[in-house]
Amino acid sequence: MITKLAWRNIWFKPLNTILSIILLTSSVAIITVLVLLEKQFEEKFNSNIDGVDLVLGAQGSPLQLILSSVYQVDAPTGNISYDSAKVWMQHPFIKKAIPLAFGDNYKGYKILGTTPDYLEKYGAKISKGKIFEKNFEVVVGGEMAQKLNLKVGDEFFGSHGDAAEGEVHDHYSYKIVGIAEVTGRVIDNLILCTIPSVWQMHGNHEEEELHNPEHGEEGHIHEDGDEHFQHEHDHDEHAHEEEEMTLDEKGMEITAVLLQFRNKMGIVTWPRIIAQNTKMQVVSPAIEVNRLVSMFGIGIDALRYLAYGIMLISGISIFIALFNTLKERKNEFALLRVNGAKRYQLLTLVMIESLLLCVVGFIFGTILGRIGLMFISRSAEKDFKFSFNPYEFIWEKEGVLFLLTIFVGVLAALIPAIKAYQLNISKTLANA
């Protein structure tokens, strides 16, 4: 009965109520987005560096090397000699070394030359088909296969570089032989093949461009029904069989190597040793990720303070609304007392009005925050193939947020509720 009366009372002045709800909704939505983003961002970044102590690559920005090699979200710092890298990969300190060679892309998804160890590192088992063995056989990440509706046996041509609009490399087609399970890690949106596939694709294409002016700068895309394409495809298949490149090729380059050490000594000493003795660098993913998180942390803290500020303003708004309406409702409260209402029931009524506003604001804020995260996730997925889960609930932090919202409501209603409790019935009715 009291709750029903309180609900009607809060809509006595709808504009005040709507303003209070909008302010509370905004603050709760911002904090909800930050809580979910922070947790999922940290989880995704940390899960991708599991089993990687250092990354060996070309000299340049250490953060760029980590972002490109581990998270696949930036251009690499350059290439390194595979022969030079092998010397360090075979060092007694090394437990596991996974070489990476960036190739082309298919519809914006990276084609990465590597070894089966890369799948093992991410715990990505093959759900359909088999692992890549020959050149131009590929294993596709589970999430990417779902998005593009790819299946085992499909063939496609890669485009040069990172951009989907790049020049099409139509002299060799990639064949899907396996689809990996969805892991929630970076591998879900990659196309994996052998490293010699990347070498062969670019080595032969450069030669072909010298002898085939038809390709030109923009490239030449063949249609399936084109006789010239069929003839060239047959010729390429023949060349493919005859000139299969292997990892034993001399003078070739790769992009980076993911290193896992047997002991901690190498992790500490190698950055200095390699920087002094080679034209390469080794970088710790853990250090760079901490740097990145601390850089993001400044912006996240600023947004969080803004959200708490809005919540404080919403509390003041609820207080002003309740305090102002209290003067107009003195007669109503006096009549309630005459009809048998106790003092504490008037106090409870005012408190419930404030708490109802807070609960409505919290529910709307939680929903709006998740809708906001959906849009952020779509944008991140489009640009970085990186998604967030808006349906996750972090009970500890969101529970604290709910209690904080309720506390703001109690604080805002405290003075108006005490005033209602102390109401002098006879004086009020006499003045009326």
Coordinates of C-alpha atoms in Angstrom, one line a residue:
M1 CA 0.0 0.0 0.0
I2 CA 2.8 2.4 1.0
T3 CA 4.8 1.5 -2.1
K4 CA 1.8 2.1 -4.4
L5 CA 1.2 5.5 -2.8
A6 CA 5.0 6.3 -3.1
W7 CA 5.0 5.4 -6.8
R8 CA 2.0 7.8 -7.4
N9 CA 3.6 10.5 -5.4
I10 CA 6.9 10.5 -7.4
W11 CA 4.9 11.2 -10.6
F12 CA 3.2 14.2 -8.9
K13 CA 5.8 16.3 -10.6
P14 CA 6.9 14.3 -13.6
L15 CA 9.6 16.6 -14.9
N16 CA 11.5 16.5 -11.6
T17 CA 11.2 12.7 -11.6
I18 CA 12.3 12.3 -15.2
L19 CA 15.4 14.6 -14.6
S20 CA 16.4 12.6 -11.5
I21 CA 16.0 9.3 -13.4
I22 CA 18.0 10.5 -16.4
L23 CA 20.9 11.7 -14.2
L24 CA 21.0 8.4 -12.3
T25 CA 20.6 6.4 -15.5
S26 CA 23.6 8.2 -17.1
S27 CA 25.9 7.7 -14.1
V28 CA 25.0 4.0 -13.7
A29 CA 25.4 3.4 -17.5
I30 CA 28.9 5.0 -17.6
I31 CA 30.1 3.1 -14.6
T32 CA 28.6 -0.2 -15.9
V33 CA 30.4 0.2 -19.3
L34 CA 33.7 1.0 -17.5
V35 CA 33.4 -2.0 -15.1
L36 CA 32.7 -4.4 -18.0
L37 CA 35.3 -2.9 -20.4
E38 CA 38.0 -2.9 -17.7
K39 CA 37.5 -6.5 -16.7
Q40 CA 37.0 -7.9 -20.3
F41 CA 39.8 -5.8 -21.7
E42 CA 42.3 -7.0 -19.0
E43 CA 41.1 -10.6 -19.4
K44 CA 41.5 -10.6 -23.2
F45 CA 45.0 -8.9 -23.1
N46 CA 46.3 -11.2 -20.4
S47 CA 44.9 -14.4 -21.9
N48 CA 46.7 -13.7 -25.2
I49 CA 50.1 -13.3 -23.6
D50 CA 49.9 -16.6 -21.7
G51 CA 53.0 -18.6 -22.5
V52 CA 54.8 -15.7 -24.2
D53 CA 57.7 -14.4 -22.1
L54 CA 59.4 -12.2 -24.9
V55 CA 58.7 -11.3 -28.5
L56 CA 61.7 -11.2 -30.9
G57 CA 61.2 -8.7 -33.8
A58 CA 62.6 -5.8 -35.8
Q59 CA 63.8 -2.7 -34.0
G60 CA 61.2 0.0 -33.5
S61 CA 58.4 0.7 -31.1
P62 CA 58.2 -2.0 -28.4
L63 CA 54.5 -1.5 -28.0
Q64 CA 53.9 -1.7 -31.7
L65 CA 55.8 -5.0 -31.9
I66 CA 53.6 -6.5 -29.1
L67 CA 50.3 -5.1 -30.6
S68 CA 51.1 -6.4 -34.1
S69 CA 52.6 -9.8 -33.1
V70 CA 50.5 -10.8 -30.1
Y71 CA 47.2 -9.0 -30.6
Q72 CA 47.3 -8.6 -34.4
V73 CA 45.9 -5.0 -34.1
D74 CA 48.8 -2.9 -35.6
A75 CA 51.3 -2.9 -38.4
P76 CA 54.5 -4.7 -37.7
T77 CA 57.8 -2.9 -37.0
G78 CA 59.4 -4.6 -40.0
N79 CA 60.9 -8.0 -40.9
I80 CA 63.9 -9.9 -39.5
S81 CA 66.1 -12.5 -41.1
Y82 CA 64.8 -16.0 -40.4
D83 CA 68.4 -17.4 -40.4
S84 CA 69.4 -14.9 -37.7
A85 CA 66.2 -15.6 -35.6
K86 CA 66.8 -19.3 -35.8
V87 CA 70.1 -18.9 -33.9
W88 CA 68.2 -17.5 -30.9
M89 CA 65.2 -19.8 -31.3
Q90 CA 67.5 -22.8 -30.9
H91 CA 69.2 -21.4 -27.8
P92 CA 69.2 -23.8 -24.8
F93 CA 67.3 -21.2 -22.7
I94 CA 64.3 -21.4 -25.1
K95 CA 61.5 -23.8 -24.2
K96 CA 59.3 -23.0 -27.2
A97 CA 59.7 -20.5 -30.1
I98 CA 56.8 -19.8 -32.5
P99 CA 57.8 -17.9 -35.7
L100 CA 55.3 -15.6 -37.3
A101 CA 55.3 -14.3 -40.9
F102 CA 52.6 -11.8 -41.8
G103 CA 51.1 -12.4 -45.2
D104 CA 48.1 -10.8 -46.8
N105 CA 44.4 -10.6 -45.7
Y106 CA 41.1 -12.0 -46.8
K107 CA 38.2 -9.5 -46.4
G108 CA 40.2 -7.7 -43.7
Y109 CA 41.1 -10.8 -41.8
K110 CA 44.9 -11.4 -41.5
I111 CA 46.6 -14.4 -43.1
L112 CA 49.4 -15.4 -40.7
G113 CA 52.2 -17.8 -41.6
T114 CA 53.2 -19.9 -38.5
T115 CA 53.6 -23.4 -37.2
P116 CA 51.0 -25.7 -35.5
D117 CA 52.5 -24.6 -32.1
Y118 CA 50.5 -21.4 -32.5
L119 CA 47.2 -23.3 -32.4
E120 CA 48.5 -25.3 -29.4
K121 CA 49.6 -22.1 -27.6
Y122 CA 46.0 -20.8 -27.7
G123 CA 44.4 -24.2 -27.0
A124 CA 42.6 -24.0 -30.3
K125 CA 41.7 -27.5 -31.3
I126 CA 40.5 -28.3 -34.8
S127 CA 36.7 -28.6 -34.7
K128 CA 36.4 -29.6 -38.4
G129 CA 38.9 -30.9 -40.9
K130 CA 42.7 -31.1 -40.1
I131 CA 45.8 -29.0 -39.4
F132 CA 47.6 -27.3 -42.3
E133 CA 50.5 -29.3 -43.7
K134 CA 51.2 -28.2 -47.3
N135 CA 51.7 -24.7 -48.6
F136 CA 48.5 -22.7 -49.2
E137 CA 46.5 -25.0 -46.9
V138 CA 44.9 -22.9 -44.2
V139 CA 43.1 -23.2 -40.8
V140 CA 40.5 -20.6 -40.2
G141 CA 39.6 -19.2 -36.7
G142 CA 36.2 -20.3 -35.4
E143 CA 34.6 -16.9 -35.0
M144 CA 35.8 -15.7 -38.5
A145 CA 34.4 -18.9 -40.1
Q146 CA 31.0 -18.2 -38.5
K147 CA 30.9 -14.6 -39.6
L148 CA 32.0 -15.3 -43.2
N149 CA 30.2 -18.6 -43.4
L150 CA 33.4 -20.5 -44.4
K151 CA 33.7 -24.2 -44.5
V152 CA 36.3 -26.9 -45.1
G153 CA 37.1 -27.2 -48.8
D154 CA 36.5 -23.5 -49.7
E155 CA 39.1 -21.7 -51.7
F156 CA 39.9 -17.9 -51.8
F157 CA 42.5 -15.4 -52.9
G158 CA 44.3 -13.1 -50.5
S159 CA 44.6 -9.3 -50.8
H160 CA 47.9 -7.6 -50.3
G161 CA 48.7 -6.0 -46.9
D162 CA 46.2 -5.3 -44.1
A163 CA 43.4 -3.6 -46.1
A164 CA 40.6 -5.6 -47.6
E165 CA 40.8 -3.3 -50.7
G166 CA 44.4 -4.2 -51.3
E167 CA 45.7 -5.7 -54.6
V168 CA 44.5 -9.3 -55.0
H169 CA 47.1 -12.0 -55.2
D170 CA 45.4 -14.3 -57.7
H171 CA 48.4 -16.4 -58.7
Y172 CA 47.8 -18.9 -55.8
S173 CA 44.6 -19.7 -54.0
Y174 CA 44.4 -20.7 -50.3
K175 CA 42.4 -23.8 -49.5
I176 CA 40.6 -24.2 -46.1
V177 CA 41.5 -27.6 -44.7
G178 CA 40.5 -26.9 -41.0
I179 CA 38.3 -24.7 -38.8
A180 CA 39.5 -24.1 -35.2
E181 CA 37.3 -24.0 -32.2
V182 CA 36.2 -20.6 -30.8
T183 CA 38.6 -19.8 -27.9
G184 CA 37.7 -16.1 -27.1
R185 CA 41.3 -15.2 -28.1
V186 CA 42.9 -13.4 -31.0
I187 CA 43.3 -16.7 -33.0
D188 CA 39.5 -16.7 -33.5
N189 CA 39.8 -14.1 -36.2
L190 CA 43.0 -15.3 -38.0
I191 CA 43.7 -17.4 -41.1
L192 CA 46.8 -19.6 -40.4
C193 CA 49.1 -21.2 -42.9
T194 CA 52.7 -22.4 -43.2
I195 CA 55.4 -19.8 -43.3
P196 CA 56.7 -21.0 -46.8
S197 CA 53.2 -20.2 -48.1
V198 CA 53.8 -16.5 -47.3
W199 CA 57.3 -16.6 -48.9
Q200 CA 56.1 -18.4 -52.0
M201 CA 53.1 -16.1 -52.4
H202 CA 55.2 -12.9 -52.4
G203 CA 58.4 -14.3 -53.9
N204 CA 56.7 -15.6 -57.0
H205 CA 54.3 -12.7 -57.4
E206 CA 57.1 -10.2 -57.5
E207 CA 58.8 -12.2 -60.3
E208 CA 55.4 -12.5 -62.1
E209 CA 54.8 -8.8 -62.0
L210 CA 58.1 -8.2 -63.8
H211 CA 57.0 -10.5 -66.7
N212 CA 53.3 -9.8 -66.7
P213 CA 52.4 -6.2 -67.2
E214 CA 48.6 -7.1 -67.2
H215 CA 48.6 -7.1 -63.4
G216 CA 49.8 -3.5 -63.3
E217 CA 49.8 -1.5 -60.1
E218 CA 46.1 -2.2 -59.3
G219 CA 46.4 -5.9 -59.8
H220 CA 44.3 -8.0 -62.1
I221 CA 41.3 -10.0 -60.7
H222 CA 40.2 -13.0 -62.8
E223 CA 36.7 -14.3 -63.0
D224 CA 36.0 -18.0 -62.5
G225 CA 34.8 -18.4 -66.1
D226 CA 37.8 -16.7 -67.6
E227 CA 39.8 -19.1 -69.9
H228 CA 43.0 -17.2 -69.3
F229 CA 42.4 -17.7 -65.5
Q230 CA 41.9 -21.4 -66.0
H231 CA 45.1 -21.7 -68.0
E232 CA 47.0 -19.7 -65.5
H233 CA 45.5 -21.6 -62.6
D234 CA 46.6 -24.9 -64.1
H235 CA 50.0 -23.5 -64.7
D236 CA 50.2 -22.3 -61.1
E237 CA 49.1 -25.7 -59.8
H238 CA 51.9 -27.3 -61.8
A239 CA 54.4 -24.7 -60.5
H240 CA 53.0 -25.2 -57.0
E241 CA 53.8 -28.9 -57.2
E242 CA 57.3 -28.4 -58.6
E243 CA 58.5 -25.4 -56.6
E244 CA 57.1 -26.1 -53.1
M245 CA 59.1 -23.8 -50.7
T246 CA 60.1 -25.1 -47.3
L247 CA 61.4 -23.7 -44.0
D248 CA 65.0 -24.6 -45.1
E249 CA 65.1 -21.8 -47.7
K250 CA 68.0 -19.4 -47.2
G251 CA 67.9 -15.6 -47.0
M252 CA 64.2 -15.5 -46.1
E253 CA 62.5 -13.1 -43.7
I254 CA 59.8 -13.4 -41.0
T255 CA 58.0 -10.8 -38.9
A256 CA 58.5 -11.9 -35.3
V257 CA 59.0 -14.9 -32.9
L258 CA 57.0 -15.6 -29.8
L259 CA 59.5 -16.9 -27.1
Q260 CA 58.9 -19.0 -24.0
F261 CA 61.9 -19.5 -21.7
R262 CA 63.0 -22.4 -19.6
N263 CA 64.2 -20.1 -16.8
K264 CA 63.9 -16.4 -15.8
M265 CA 67.5 -15.5 -16.5
G266 CA 67.0 -15.2 -20.3
I267 CA 63.9 -12.9 -19.8
V268 CA 66.1 -10.5 -17.8
T269 CA 69.3 -10.6 -19.9
W270 CA 68.1 -11.1 -23.5
P271 CA 66.7 -7.6 -24.1
R272 CA 70.2 -6.0 -23.5
I273 CA 72.2 -8.8 -25.2
I274 CA 70.1 -8.8 -28.4
A275 CA 69.9 -5.0 -28.6
Q276 CA 73.8 -4.8 -28.4
N277 CA 74.6 -7.7 -30.7
T278 CA 71.9 -7.7 -33.4
K279 CA 69.6 -5.4 -35.4
M280 CA 66.7 -7.0 -33.6
Q281 CA 64.9 -6.4 -30.3
V282 CA 63.1 -8.5 -27.8
V283 CA 60.2 -7.1 -25.8
S284 CA 58.3 -8.3 -22.8
P285 CA 54.5 -8.4 -23.5
A286 CA 53.7 -8.1 -19.8
I287 CA 55.6 -4.8 -19.4
E288 CA 54.1 -3.3 -22.6
V289 CA 50.5 -4.4 -21.6
N290 CA 51.0 -2.8 -18.2
R291 CA 52.1 0.4 -19.9
L292 CA 49.1 0.3 -22.2
V293 CA 46.6 -0.4 -19.4
S294 CA 48.1 2.4 -17.3
M295 CA 47.8 4.8 -20.3
F296 CA 44.1 3.7 -20.7
G297 CA 43.7 3.8 -16.9
I298 CA 44.0 7.7 -16.8
G299 CA 41.1 8.1 -19.2
I300 CA 39.0 5.4 -17.4
D301 CA 39.6 7.1 -14.0
A302 CA 38.5 10.4 -15.5
L303 CA 35.3 8.9 -16.8
R304 CA 34.7 7.1 -13.6
Y305 CA 35.0 10.4 -11.6
L306 CA 32.6 12.0 -14.1
A307 CA 30.1 9.3 -13.5
Y308 CA 30.3 9.6 -9.7
G309 CA 29.9 13.4 -10.1
I310 CA 26.7 12.8 -12.2
M311 CA 25.5 10.4 -9.5
L312 CA 26.1 13.0 -6.8
I313 CA 24.1 15.6 -8.9
S314 CA 21.3 13.1 -9.3
G315 CA 21.2 12.7 -5.5
I316 CA 21.0 16.4 -5.0
S317 CA 18.2 16.5 -7.6
I318 CA 16.2 13.9 -5.7
F319 CA 16.8 15.8 -2.4
I320 CA 15.6 19.1 -3.9
A321 CA 12.5 17.4 -5.5
L322 CA 11.5 15.7 -2.2
F323 CA 12.2 18.8 -0.1
N324 CA 10.2 21.1 -2.3
T325 CA 7.2 18.8 -2.6
L326 CA 7.3 18.3 1.2
K327 CA 5.9 21.8 1.8
E328 CA 3.0 21.1 -0.7
R329 CA 2.3 17.7 0.8
K330 CA 2.1 18.7 4.5
N331 CA -1.7 18.6 4.5
E332 CA -1.6 15.2 2.8
F333 CA 0.7 13.8 5.5
A334 CA -1.5 15.4 8.3
L335 CA -4.6 13.7 6.9
L336 CA -2.7 10.4 6.7
R337 CA -1.8 10.8 10.4
V338 CA -5.4 11.6 11.3
N339 CA -6.5 8.4 9.5
G340 CA -4.2 6.2 11.6
A341 CA -0.8 6.4 9.9
K342 CA 2.2 6.2 12.3
R343 CA 5.1 8.7 12.3
Y344 CA 7.6 6.0 11.0
Q345 CA 5.2 5.2 8.1
L346 CA 5.5 8.8 6.8
L347 CA 9.3 8.5 7.1
T348 CA 9.1 5.2 5.2
L349 CA 6.9 6.7 2.5
V350 CA 9.4 9.4 1.7
M351 CA 12.3 6.9 1.8
I352 CA 10.5 4.6 -0.5
E353 CA 9.9 7.4 -3.0
S354 CA 13.6 8.1 -3.2
L355 CA 14.6 4.5 -3.4
L356 CA 12.1 3.8 -6.2
L357 CA 13.7 6.6 -8.2
C358 CA 17.1 5.0 -7.5
V359 CA 16.1 1.5 -8.4
V360 CA 14.4 2.7 -11.7
G361 CA 17.6 4.7 -12.5
F362 CA 19.8 1.7 -11.7
I363 CA 17.8 -0.7 -14.0
F364 CA 17.7 1.7 -16.9
G365 CA 21.4 2.5 -16.4
T366 CA 22.4 -1.2 -16.4
I367 CA 20.4 -1.7 -19.6
L368 CA 21.7 1.5 -21.3
G369 CA 25.3 0.6 -20.3
R370 CA 25.0 -2.8 -22.0
I371 CA 23.5 -1.3 -25.1
G372 CA 26.5 1.2 -25.2
L373 CA 28.9 -1.7 -24.8
M374 CA 27.2 -3.5 -27.8
F375 CA 28.0 -0.4 -30.0
I376 CA 31.6 -0.3 -28.6
S377 CA 32.0 -4.0 -29.3
R378 CA 30.7 -3.7 -32.9
S379 CA 33.1 -0.8 -33.6
A380 CA 36.1 -2.7 -32.0
E381 CA 35.2 -5.8 -33.9
K382 CA 35.1 -3.9 -37.2
D383 CA 38.4 -2.1 -36.6
F384 CA 40.4 -4.6 -34.5
K385 CA 38.5 -7.9 -34.7
F386 CA 38.1 -7.5 -30.9
S387 CA 34.7 -8.0 -29.3
F388 CA 33.2 -7.6 -25.8
N389 CA 30.4 -9.5 -24.1
P390 CA 27.6 -7.1 -23.0
Y391 CA 25.6 -9.8 -21.3
E392 CA 28.2 -10.6 -18.7
F393 CA 27.3 -9.6 -15.1
I394 CA 30.1 -8.8 -12.6
W395 CA 28.1 -9.4 -9.4
E396 CA 30.8 -8.1 -7.0
K397 CA 31.3 -4.7 -8.7
E398 CA 27.7 -4.2 -10.0
G399 CA 26.4 -5.2 -6.6
V400 CA 28.5 -2.5 -5.0
L401 CA 27.2 -0.1 -7.6
F402 CA 23.6 -1.0 -6.7
L403 CA 24.3 -0.5 -3.0
L404 CA 26.0 2.9 -3.8
T405 CA 22.9 4.0 -5.8
I406 CA 20.7 2.9 -2.8
F407 CA 22.9 4.9 -0.5
V408 CA 22.6 8.0 -2.6
G409 CA 18.8 7.5 -2.4
V410 CA 18.8 7.2 1.4
L411 CA 21.1 10.2 1.8
A412 CA 18.9 12.3 -0.5
A413 CA 15.7 11.4 1.3
L414 CA 17.1 11.6 4.9
I415 CA 16.3 15.3 5.7
P416 CA 12.8 15.3 3.9
A417 CA 12.0 12.0 5.7
I418 CA 12.9 13.4 9.1
K419 CA 10.8 16.5 8.4
A420 CA 7.9 14.3 7.6
Y421 CA 8.4 12.3 10.8
Q422 CA 8.5 15.4 12.9
L423 CA 5.3 16.9 11.3
N424 CA 3.0 18.7 13.8
I425 CA -0.5 17.5 12.9
S426 CA -2.5 20.0 14.9
K427 CA -0.5 23.0 13.7
T428 CA -0.6 21.9 10.0
L429 CA -4.4 21.3 10.1
A430 CA -5.0 24.6 11.9
N431 CA -3.0 26.5 9.2
A432 CA -4.9 24.6 6.5

